[in-house]
Amino acid sequence: MSFKEHIFKKSLWLFHYGGASCNNCDIEILDCLTPRYDVERFGIKLVGSIRHADVLLVTGSINKKDKERLLEIYKQAPKPILVVAMGACGCTGGIFAEGNTFAGPVDKIIPVDAYIPGCPPKPEAILAGIVKLVNRRNGK
Amino acid sequence: MKKETQKTINTIIPIGPYHPLQEEPELFKLYCDGESVKDVEWITGYNHRGIEKLSESKTFDQVFFLVERVCGICSTSHPFAFANCMEEIAGVEIPDRAKYIRSIIGELERIHSHLLWVGLAGHFLGYNTVFMWAWKYREPVLDLFEMISGNRNSYAMFKIGGVRRDIENDKIPRMREVLDTVKSKTNMLIGAVLDDPVIHARTKGVGVLTKEDIIKYGALGPAARASGVPIDVRRDDPYAAYPLVDWKVITAEEGDVFSKAKVRLLELLESISIIEQCFEGLKKEPEGAIETIVKEIPAGIGTGRAEAPRGEVFHFVETDGSNYPKRHKIRAPSYMNIPTFKKSCVGQSISDATIALAAVDPCYCCTERMGFAYDYETKEKILNGKDLLKLGQVKTKAIRAKMEQEP
Amino acid sequence: MTGAEVKQNIESKWSGKISEIGLKSEKRLFVTISPESLPEVAQYLFDDLKCRFITASALQSKRGFEIYYHFSVDVIGLIINVHVVLPESKPEVESLANISVATNWIEREMHELFGIIFLNHPNMEKLISEGNWEEGEYPLRKN
Amino acid sequence: MTLYFYFLVFPGLLFAAVSGGILSWFDRKVTAWVQFRKGPPFFQPFYDFLKLLLVKETIIPTQGSGAVFLMAPVIALFGATMSAVFILLAAFGINTGFTGDVIVIFYLLNIPAISYIIGAMASGNPLASVGASREIKLIISYELTFLLVVAAVIFKAGMSISLYDIIQAQADHAFIGSLSGIILFIAAIFCIQAKLGLVPFDIAEAETEINHGSFIEYSGSAYAIILLTKYIMLFTLPAFIVVLFMGGLSVTGMGVVYSILKIIAVVLLITLIRNTNPRVKIKQAMRFFFIWMNLLVIIAIVLMWFGL
């Protein structure tokens, strides 16, 4: 089992799901790809299709209309899939929590493996979150 | 869709809602005949957070933090417009130093927002080197923001009557040095991007918006200036330090994706010169004089606007003398720019449609703070938005069920 | 031409229909007119003054539903706020979407949030409420 | 037994896949280097492949036809391996005596692209069908040029259609030396760029427009096989170019270093082209190949006829 874990750890393909966000977190994700932070050194790549994804990165507070899409996307992802709730909106709904269309933080909709708080979380925080997530894997 | 045209429009290409092209959830349904786009339907609502309703339950000071998170990339233009609006109601004049600091923050944000767009435009065209370079040169600007305000994007610098933090004069040399590197890199980017023959082939004559279109749709910002309509709130309705600084509005004529890129890149240089002049102004002003105390906000109505990187941001506030806004209306620039998709995308091929969608630099979360949907002309819907989306994915539910049976 | 001259022109043109007009500051003009004359005034602003439609803000007050249509005369930076008051019982007004396509969406948004009815609007379709709140609900109403 | 050895181990599946993986790592490293980035670790292509193969599950969409959907990558892999074997056998100087192998190789190189189309059509996803239609248009456009280039090389090597003879003909001077050889080489490079689906011509799987176009529905081991085919193609096509223009590879002593350098040079050229210009539209790609590239090759043939 540990060989599979090792392989899975070395090549994580991210699929980014943007909920009702102010796209600060989305921009920070793209920042991670840029030369200064460059996640490709860890074998992490942003992919365009949920079929190729290993990590489902959810940003933004989920409003009622997003909820169905999030469930749909989660069902379509090939298992094993890790879910990371990113930013204050992802973890708890943040400043938009009392909005009339807020449909609950991400962990009420799909099981979440890791939380990256911050508004927006700095790219260093995102990397730290993914590294923690990957190291914790062998616990599960 | 009208019944008879359905036969001609056969493939519906849903771009989004979770498409790597945009970093925000929007569903564009391109009704295409083969490769060329016949019509664009734009369903949204994925980003709607009911900000205007939330704003009514916040005190004026808290509204700045809410309004800052309307949009991540132009996260200082909304507080800017809101501050202008509240100062108009309260009839308050802010000290010059606060004006300079506000303009510096506004222009720095324009720099990092335009660099971001140039990178994304390169990414949409498949030219990832431009994306990496543009975003690499954008990082020092974000470091500056971190130095001034402690956070890379939502800076929380604004307050009614002035600014929350001062920019000490000893920080200015460091900022000047970063701006020089950004200027030289921008010139290099202008050289690399604007003279590249392949980029010319991909962007010249694509997604053209004529002057009449801009006026008809009421489009704003760089998208309007690229078609020869010289509107810019900083010059027409001057606020903060813009009347104390001399600069010029950049316009182009053709109105295609290429001229929009040119306008944005040249505006970058203009912003750098504005900031340098603001540095001179800062030196003359006494340190620390960054706000006038505002006792209470009288009942009344105010309209405030500011020039965001994407165009004019408009805030309307009605106050009833209490500490909470009675009604707060936000209209973001992309709200007026996005309808122009009908004009700029129809008739293009799919790969052009994507870059034409991106050329207006639409910021969906700005538009979405209230959200709207634009529907096809006909009243009666063959399949409403949800069904169309399900069409593509109903099969996978069946598989999921089948997969669950087998272990 | 300055803000005051614009005020003069409007006053002379529609003296009957204007119930209140005032220059709040050099760049902010407020005009209250009767709902029936709205299309006419809008036509004048679009064609003669070459105004750009900024947006419209609706609000609910004791007098019923009030709508401010904001127009901008960019050359002199003036904002003209055309103010219309609609009775709470029958919040109806003529739609401007046939005059300018820019107003199409803001009217649909106001309909969705306040329930104000815009007569013969080209496509009064549902807004984002499709997934977020039901048909009859109007989130921004004060009741 | 040696047949299985040839097909499955030495020039065939295993060898081509491993060297393809290394070249793909080299390609991503150079891209990262051009973009001032550090780039992925050495074993990244193998991690990606193994992860997809072992860890992930495969989802077969019911909208399309499952069987064809799964068969397409296998056919692609078969085509790529076969072409790898034929090219590399001749390249390493083993005379198989199979005279018409250039023609066979030419058709084998087409199988992966065609099987991608079948797979995309079978997946039933509208985005995949758009990707497939673009792939067809791309094939039509670059296939004619590639045929002309191969024909020109045959003509240059004294009308012999056996790869081994072509290499012998280049014993004293490689074809790339002559003027027509250089022009043919440039045309061949662009054809490879399109065949591999790299950036200027990666319209079929334009990641940003129709995300991963024809491969949108593939996941798990099916996508692993496609990735393997891509690695093999990334090795065989440059090898084919090296054989046609630079006099083949050699396994004796110093020759090994030269042949490695030749292949790396070709891959480097492809990567730099990939990084220095954006993706062209399908119309422009077709016009580029139909008019400009064919013109170039015809000029080269005329020059060759004059003996240059």
Short mmCIF file of C-alpha atoms in Angstrom, two decimals, chain B:
data_model
loop_
_atom_site.label_atom_id
_atom_site.label_comp_id
_atom_site.label_asym_id
_atom_site.label_seq_id
_atom_site.Cartn_x
_atom_site.Cartn_y
_atom_site.Cartn_z
CA MET B 1 -34.27 28.46 -28.87
CA LYS B 2 -36.68 28.91 -31.67
CA LYS B 3 -37.90 25.55 -32.91
CA GLU B 4 -36.87 25.95 -36.54
CA THR B 5 -33.38 27.23 -35.78
CA GLN B 6 -32.67 24.32 -33.51
CA LYS B 7 -31.74 22.18 -36.46
CA THR B 8 -29.07 24.62 -37.59
CA ILE B 9 -27.62 25.11 -34.14
CA ASN B 10 -26.57 21.60 -33.29
CA THR B 11 -23.72 21.62 -30.87
CA ILE B 12 -23.94 23.49 -27.62
CA ILE B 13 -20.48 23.95 -26.19
CA PRO B 14 -20.78 24.75 -22.50
CA ILE B 15 -17.66 26.67 -21.55
CA GLY B 16 -17.73 26.57 -17.80
CA PRO B 17 -19.05 26.64 -15.19
CA TYR B 18 -15.77 25.19 -14.09
CA HIS B 19 -13.53 25.87 -17.05
CA PRO B 20 -9.80 26.42 -16.62
CA LEU B 21 -10.12 29.40 -18.95
CA GLN B 22 -11.74 31.54 -16.36
CA GLU B 23 -10.86 31.47 -12.77
CA GLU B 24 -14.52 32.19 -11.89
CA PRO B 25 -17.66 30.11 -12.30
CA GLU B 26 -19.66 31.31 -15.28
CA LEU B 27 -21.55 29.24 -17.79
CA PHE B 28 -21.28 30.38 -21.38
CA LYS B 29 -23.37 28.39 -23.78
CA LEU B 30 -21.93 28.92 -27.24
CA TYR B 31 -24.53 27.79 -29.73
CA CYS B 32 -22.29 26.85 -32.59
CA ASP B 33 -22.64 25.50 -36.07
CA GLY B 34 -19.43 23.50 -36.48
CA GLU B 35 -16.65 25.83 -35.43
CA SER B 36 -18.38 29.21 -35.69
CA VAL B 37 -20.44 30.60 -32.82
CA LYS B 38 -24.02 31.45 -33.67
CA ASP B 39 -25.09 32.82 -30.32
CA VAL B 40 -23.86 33.19 -26.76
CA GLU B 41 -26.05 32.51 -23.78
CA TRP B 42 -24.64 33.53 -20.46
CA ILE B 43 -26.08 31.86 -17.39
CA THR B 44 -24.72 32.97 -14.06
CA GLY B 45 -25.75 32.91 -10.47
CA TYR B 46 -22.95 30.68 -9.31
CA ASN B 47 -21.19 33.63 -7.80
CA HIS B 48 -24.14 35.45 -6.27
CA ARG B 49 -23.53 36.26 -2.58
CA GLY B 50 -26.27 38.82 -1.93
CA ILE B 51 -23.74 41.50 -0.98
CA GLU B 52 -26.21 44.35 -1.16
CA LYS B 53 -28.48 42.68 1.38
CA LEU B 54 -25.49 41.89 3.62
CA SER B 55 -24.34 45.50 3.42
CA GLU B 56 -27.55 46.69 5.05
CA SER B 57 -26.63 44.78 8.21
CA LYS B 58 -23.13 46.26 8.52
CA THR B 59 -21.97 49.57 10.04
CA PHE B 60 -20.31 51.99 7.66
CA ASP B 61 -16.87 50.98 8.91
CA GLN B 62 -17.60 47.27 8.38
CA VAL B 63 -19.02 47.87 4.90
CA PHE B 64 -15.45 48.67 3.70
CA PHE B 65 -14.36 45.11 4.53
CA LEU B 66 -17.42 43.61 2.84
CA VAL B 67 -17.13 45.84 -0.23
CA GLU B 68 -13.44 44.98 -0.56
CA ARG B 69 -14.32 41.35 -1.08
CA VAL B 70 -16.70 41.99 -3.94
CA CYS B 71 -13.84 41.32 -6.33
CA GLY B 72 -10.37 40.07 -5.58
CA ILE B 73 -8.43 41.76 -8.34
CA CYS B 74 -10.02 45.20 -8.11
CA SER B 75 -10.34 45.05 -4.35
CA THR B 76 -9.56 48.70 -3.81
CA SER B 77 -11.83 50.27 -6.44
CA HIS B 78 -15.03 49.34 -4.61
CA PRO B 79 -13.90 50.88 -1.28
CA PHE B 80 -12.64 53.87 -3.32
CA ALA B 81 -16.07 54.49 -4.86
CA PHE B 82 -17.83 53.80 -1.56
CA ALA B 83 -15.53 56.27 0.23
CA ASN B 84 -16.18 58.94 -2.44
CA CYS B 85 -19.90 58.35 -2.03
CA MET B 86 -19.91 58.56 1.78
CA GLU B 87 -17.70 61.65 1.73
CA GLU B 88 -20.18 63.25 -0.65
CA ILE B 89 -23.03 62.55 1.78
CA ALA B 90 -21.03 63.69 4.83
CA GLY B 91 -19.65 66.69 2.89
CA VAL B 92 -16.09 65.95 4.10
CA GLU B 93 -12.83 67.00 2.43
CA ILE B 94 -9.93 64.54 3.05
CA PRO B 95 -6.36 65.82 3.61
CA ASP B 96 -3.98 65.87 0.59
CA ARG B 97 -1.74 63.16 2.02
CA ALA B 98 -4.70 60.78 2.20
CA LYS B 99 -5.55 61.71 -1.41
CA TYR B 100 -2.02 60.82 -2.55
CA ILE B 101 -2.06 57.52 -0.63
CA ARG B 102 -5.45 56.59 -2.09
CA SER B 103 -4.27 57.32 -5.64
CA ILE B 104 -1.05 55.34 -5.07
CA ILE B 105 -3.04 52.30 -3.92
CA GLY B 106 -5.50 52.69 -6.81
CA GLU B 107 -2.75 52.91 -9.44
CA LEU B 108 -0.67 50.07 -7.93
CA GLU B 109 -3.75 47.91 -8.16
CA ARG B 110 -4.26 48.94 -11.80
CA ILE B 111 -0.68 47.82 -12.49
CA HIS B 112 -1.08 44.40 -10.92
CA SER B 113 -4.55 43.94 -12.44
CA HIS B 114 -3.40 44.79 -15.98
CA LEU B 115 -0.29 42.58 -15.64
CA LEU B 116 -2.61 39.80 -14.47
CA TRP B 117 -4.81 40.29 -17.52
CA VAL B 118 -1.84 40.28 -19.94
CA GLY B 119 -0.73 36.99 -18.36
CA LEU B 120 -4.22 35.49 -18.59
CA ALA B 121 -4.64 36.64 -22.20
CA GLY B 122 -1.36 34.90 -23.05
CA HIS B 123 -2.62 31.80 -21.21
CA PHE B 124 -5.91 31.82 -23.15
CA LEU B 125 -3.97 31.98 -26.43
CA GLY B 126 -1.88 29.02 -25.32
CA TYR B 127 1.22 31.19 -25.00
CA ASN B 128 2.18 30.11 -21.49
CA THR B 129 5.53 31.85 -21.53
CA VAL B 130 3.80 35.24 -21.56
CA PHE B 131 1.59 34.05 -18.68
CA MET B 132 4.60 33.02 -16.60
CA TRP B 133 6.60 36.17 -17.37
CA ALA B 134 3.74 38.62 -16.77
CA TRP B 135 2.88 37.00 -13.45
CA LYS B 136 6.52 36.83 -12.48
CA TYR B 137 6.85 40.61 -12.86
CA ARG B 138 3.57 41.06 -10.98
CA GLU B 139 4.93 39.44 -7.81
CA PRO B 140 7.07 42.45 -6.73
CA VAL B 141 3.98 44.69 -6.95
CA LEU B 142 2.16 42.32 -4.59
CA ASP B 143 5.20 42.45 -2.29
CA LEU B 144 4.81 46.24 -2.25
CA PHE B 145 1.20 45.84 -1.21
CA GLU B 146 2.31 43.47 1.53
CA MET B 147 4.85 46.04 2.70
CA ILE B 148 2.31 48.87 2.75
CA SER B 149 -0.82 47.14 3.96
CA GLY B 150 0.19 43.69 5.18
CA ASN B 151 -1.91 41.70 2.71
CA ARG B 152 -1.41 40.83 -0.95
CA ASN B 153 -4.92 41.70 -2.11
CA SER B 154 -7.59 42.91 0.30
CA TYR B 155 -5.60 45.84 1.67
CA ALA B 156 -8.17 47.42 4.05
CA MET B 157 -6.58 50.81 3.47
CA PHE B 158 -9.69 52.93 3.12
CA LYS B 159 -11.87 54.66 5.73
CA ILE B 160 -14.52 57.40 5.58
CA GLY B 161 -12.52 60.63 5.75
CA GLY B 162 -9.11 59.22 4.82
CA VAL B 163 -6.81 56.22 5.00
CA ARG B 164 -6.23 53.68 7.75
CA ARG B 165 -2.40 53.45 7.45
CA ASP B 166 0.23 55.93 6.40
CA ILE B 167 2.94 55.28 3.80
CA GLU B 168 6.06 56.59 5.61
CA ASN B 169 8.47 58.58 3.47
CA ASP B 170 11.32 56.15 4.16
CA LYS B 171 9.39 53.41 2.28
CA ILE B 172 9.35 55.48 -0.88
CA PRO B 173 12.89 54.65 -2.19
CA ARG B 174 12.11 50.91 -1.92
CA MET B 175 8.83 51.41 -3.82
CA ARG B 176 10.53 53.55 -6.47
CA GLU B 177 13.12 50.84 -7.09
CA VAL B 178 10.41 48.17 -7.56
CA LEU B 179 8.49 50.45 -9.91
CA ASP B 180 11.59 50.95 -12.05
CA THR B 181 11.98 47.19 -12.51
CA VAL B 182 8.25 46.91 -13.33
CA LYS B 183 8.59 49.72 -15.88
CA SER B 184 11.53 48.11 -17.68
CA LYS B 185 9.80 44.73 -17.67
CA THR B 186 6.57 46.27 -18.98
CA ASN B 187 8.48 47.84 -21.86
CA MET B 188 9.98 44.43 -22.58
CA LEU B 189 6.48 42.86 -22.41
CA ILE B 190 5.11 45.54 -24.74
CA GLY B 191 7.91 44.74 -27.17
CA ALA B 192 7.43 40.96 -26.86
CA VAL B 193 3.63 40.92 -26.98
CA LEU B 194 2.69 43.74 -29.32
CA ASP B 195 5.19 42.95 -32.09
CA ASP B 196 4.75 39.18 -32.12
CA PRO B 197 3.36 38.26 -35.57
CA VAL B 198 1.51 35.18 -34.31
CA ILE B 199 -0.22 37.22 -31.59
CA HIS B 200 -1.19 39.71 -34.27
CA ALA B 201 -2.73 36.83 -36.24
CA ARG B 202 -4.65 35.63 -33.17
CA THR B 203 -5.88 39.00 -31.91
CA LYS B 204 -6.10 41.50 -34.78
CA GLY B 205 -9.67 41.88 -35.99
CA VAL B 206 -11.02 39.50 -33.34
CA GLY B 207 -13.99 40.46 -31.16
CA VAL B 208 -14.28 43.93 -32.66
CA LEU B 209 -16.44 46.50 -30.87
CA THR B 210 -17.15 49.67 -32.85
CA LYS B 211 -17.66 53.07 -31.27
CA GLU B 212 -21.44 52.78 -31.79
CA ASP B 213 -21.49 49.43 -29.96
CA ILE B 214 -19.68 50.94 -27.00
CA ILE B 215 -22.12 53.85 -26.77
CA LYS B 216 -25.15 51.58 -27.38
CA TYR B 217 -24.16 49.11 -24.66
CA GLY B 218 -22.75 51.80 -22.36
CA ALA B 219 -19.46 49.86 -22.10
CA LEU B 220 -16.66 51.32 -19.99
CA GLY B 221 -13.01 51.25 -19.12
CA PRO B 222 -10.19 49.93 -21.33
CA ALA B 223 -12.74 48.09 -23.51
CA ALA B 224 -14.39 51.45 -24.37
CA ARG B 225 -11.11 53.34 -24.68
CA ALA B 226 -9.85 50.69 -27.11
CA SER B 227 -12.68 51.61 -29.48
CA GLY B 228 -11.98 55.34 -29.40
CA VAL B 229 -14.45 56.38 -26.65
CA PRO B 230 -12.24 58.47 -24.29
CA ILE B 231 -14.19 58.04 -21.02
CA ASP B 232 -12.23 57.86 -17.77
CA VAL B 233 -13.67 58.81 -14.38
CA ARG B 234 -10.27 59.98 -13.15
CA ARG B 235 -10.37 62.79 -15.72
CA ASP B 236 -14.13 63.39 -16.18
CA ASP B 237 -15.16 63.45 -12.50
CA PRO B 238 -11.76 63.85 -10.76
CA TYR B 239 -11.38 62.52 -7.24
CA ALA B 240 -8.47 61.87 -4.78
CA ALA B 241 -5.10 63.11 -6.11
CA TYR B 242 -5.87 62.83 -9.86
CA PRO B 243 -6.44 66.59 -10.35
CA LEU B 244 -3.09 67.29 -8.61
CA VAL B 245 -1.18 65.05 -11.03
CA ASP B 246 -0.85 65.36 -14.81
CA TRP B 247 -1.39 62.25 -16.93
CA LYS B 248 -3.25 61.38 -20.16
CA VAL B 249 -6.01 58.96 -21.13
CA ILE B 250 -4.80 56.24 -23.53
CA THR B 251 -7.15 55.40 -26.37
CA ALA B 252 -6.95 53.27 -29.52
CA GLU B 253 -9.24 53.04 -32.52
CA GLU B 254 -9.74 49.52 -33.87
CA GLY B 255 -11.55 48.09 -30.84
CA ASP B 256 -10.30 44.52 -31.35
CA VAL B 257 -8.55 42.32 -28.81
CA PHE B 258 -5.17 43.63 -29.93
CA SER B 259 -6.01 47.29 -29.26
CA LYS B 260 -7.50 46.35 -25.87
CA ALA B 261 -4.17 44.74 -25.00
CA LYS B 262 -2.29 47.79 -26.26
CA VAL B 263 -4.46 50.20 -24.23
CA ARG B 264 -3.97 48.15 -21.06
CA LEU B 265 -0.20 47.89 -21.48
CA LEU B 266 0.23 51.62 -22.18
CA GLU B 267 -2.06 52.45 -19.25
CA LEU B 268 0.37 50.49 -17.11
CA LEU B 269 3.14 52.93 -17.93
CA GLU B 270 0.78 55.84 -17.30
CA SER B 271 -0.03 54.47 -13.85
CA ILE B 272 3.66 54.19 -12.99
CA SER B 273 4.21 57.87 -13.83
CA ILE B 274 1.15 58.84 -11.75
CA ILE B 275 2.56 56.98 -8.75
CA GLU B 276 5.95 58.65 -9.11
CA GLN B 277 4.29 62.08 -9.13
CA CYS B 278 2.28 61.06 -6.05
CA PHE B 279 5.57 60.19 -4.31
CA GLU B 280 6.69 63.81 -4.88
CA GLY B 281 3.39 64.99 -3.42
CA LEU B 282 3.77 62.69 -0.38
CA LYS B 283 7.15 64.17 0.46
CA LYS B 284 5.67 67.67 0.66
CA GLU B 285 2.81 66.67 2.99
CA PRO B 286 3.41 66.29 6.78
CA GLU B 287 3.57 62.62 7.85
CA GLY B 288 0.59 61.31 9.81
CA ALA B 289 -2.05 63.76 8.52
CA ILE B 290 -4.05 60.98 6.87
CA GLU B 291 -7.68 61.47 7.94
CA THR B 292 -10.29 63.94 9.07
CA ILE B 293 -12.52 62.70 11.90
CA VAL B 294 -16.10 62.21 10.75
CA LYS B 295 -18.52 62.51 13.70
CA GLU B 296 -21.75 61.28 12.15
CA ILE B 297 -23.27 60.65 8.75
CA PRO B 298 -26.41 62.74 8.06
CA ALA B 299 -29.44 61.22 6.35
CA GLY B 300 -29.27 61.60 2.59
CA ILE B 301 -28.44 60.10 -0.78
CA GLY B 302 -24.96 59.83 -2.33
CA THR B 303 -23.51 58.65 -5.62
CA GLY B 304 -19.81 57.77 -5.68
CA ARG B 305 -17.70 56.44 -8.52
CA ALA B 306 -14.07 55.49 -9.19
CA GLU B 307 -12.06 54.20 -12.16
CA ALA B 308 -11.37 50.51 -11.54
CA PRO B 309 -8.93 48.63 -13.80
CA ARG B 310 -11.97 47.42 -15.77
CA GLY B 311 -13.94 50.66 -15.89
CA GLU B 312 -16.16 52.87 -13.79
CA VAL B 313 -17.36 51.45 -10.45
CA PHE B 314 -20.58 53.10 -9.22
CA HIS B 315 -21.94 53.07 -5.68
CA PHE B 316 -25.30 54.49 -4.59
CA VAL B 317 -25.98 54.79 -0.86
CA GLU B 318 -29.07 55.98 0.98
CA THR B 319 -28.55 56.78 4.65
CA ASP B 320 -31.17 57.49 7.29
CA GLY B 321 -28.90 59.10 9.93
CA SER B 322 -28.24 55.78 11.67
CA ASN B 323 -24.92 53.91 11.59
CA TYR B 324 -26.10 51.47 8.91
CA PRO B 325 -26.70 52.13 5.18
CA LYS B 326 -30.43 51.98 4.48
CA ARG B 327 -29.82 50.97 0.85
CA HIS B 328 -26.48 50.23 -0.85
CA LYS B 329 -26.41 49.66 -4.59
CA ILE B 330 -23.18 48.48 -6.26
CA ARG B 331 -22.72 48.48 -10.04
CA ALA B 332 -19.44 47.03 -11.23
CA PRO B 333 -17.85 47.89 -14.59
CA SER B 334 -18.19 44.39 -16.00
CA TYR B 335 -21.96 44.68 -15.53
CA MET B 336 -21.99 46.97 -18.58
CA ASN B 337 -19.07 45.34 -20.43
CA ILE B 338 -20.34 41.77 -20.42
CA PRO B 339 -23.46 42.30 -22.59
CA THR B 340 -21.07 43.26 -25.41
CA PHE B 341 -20.31 39.52 -25.77
CA LYS B 342 -23.36 39.25 -27.99
CA LYS B 343 -21.68 41.64 -30.38
CA SER B 344 -18.07 40.58 -30.09
CA CYS B 345 -18.45 36.79 -29.92
CA VAL B 346 -21.18 35.96 -32.39
CA GLY B 347 -19.77 34.93 -35.73
CA GLN B 348 -16.31 34.13 -34.35
CA SER B 349 -14.89 30.63 -34.21
CA ILE B 350 -14.77 28.88 -30.88
CA SER B 351 -11.13 29.63 -30.19
CA ASP B 352 -11.76 33.30 -31.01
CA ALA B 353 -14.87 33.40 -28.86
CA THR B 354 -12.85 32.45 -25.79
CA ILE B 355 -10.27 35.19 -26.30
CA ALA B 356 -13.03 37.68 -27.16
CA LEU B 357 -14.80 36.77 -23.92
CA ALA B 358 -11.56 37.39 -22.07
CA ALA B 359 -10.64 40.59 -23.89
CA VAL B 360 -13.14 42.63 -21.94
CA ASP B 361 -11.42 41.29 -18.81
CA PRO B 362 -14.78 40.41 -17.30
CA CYS B 363 -14.77 40.14 -13.57
CA TYR B 364 -17.72 37.93 -12.82
CA CYS B 365 -17.66 38.32 -9.10
CA CYS B 366 -17.96 42.08 -9.54
CA THR B 367 -20.93 41.59 -11.78
CA GLU B 368 -22.28 38.92 -9.59
CA ARG B 369 -22.57 40.72 -6.40
CA MET B 370 -26.20 40.76 -7.45
CA GLY B 371 -26.06 38.47 -10.44
CA PHE B 372 -28.08 38.38 -13.60
CA ALA B 373 -28.85 36.00 -16.46
CA TYR B 374 -29.11 36.89 -20.10
CA ASP B 375 -31.42 34.67 -22.07
CA TYR B 376 -31.91 33.77 -25.68
CA GLU B 377 -34.46 35.98 -27.50
CA THR B 378 -37.30 33.49 -27.47
CA LYS B 379 -39.59 33.35 -24.47
CA GLU B 380 -40.22 29.63 -24.39
CA LYS B 381 -37.31 27.50 -23.29
CA ILE B 382 -36.72 24.08 -24.78
CA LEU B 383 -34.44 23.06 -21.90
CA ASN B 384 -33.76 25.39 -19.04
CA GLY B 385 -30.23 25.96 -17.83
CA LYS B 386 -30.18 23.09 -15.37
CA ASP B 387 -31.41 20.48 -17.88
CA LEU B 388 -28.83 21.54 -20.47
CA LEU B 389 -26.08 21.16 -17.93
CA LYS B 390 -27.46 17.80 -16.81
CA LEU B 391 -27.59 16.64 -20.44
CA GLY B 392 -23.83 16.40 -20.51
CA GLN B 393 -23.57 14.63 -17.19
CA VAL B 394 -26.66 12.40 -16.79
CA LYS B 395 -24.73 9.54 -18.24
CA THR B 396 -22.14 9.65 -15.50
CA LYS B 397 -24.81 9.25 -12.84
CA ALA B 398 -25.80 5.98 -14.51
CA ILE B 399 -22.18 4.86 -14.49
CA ARG B 400 -21.79 5.83 -10.87
CA ALA B 401 -24.76 3.58 -10.05
CA LYS B 402 -23.32 0.78 -12.17
CA MET B 403 -19.86 1.20 -10.65
CA GLU B 404 -21.24 1.02 -7.16
CA GLN B 405 -22.80 -2.39 -7.75
CA GLU B 406 -19.55 -4.01 -8.84
CA PRO B 407 -17.13 -3.92 -5.87
#
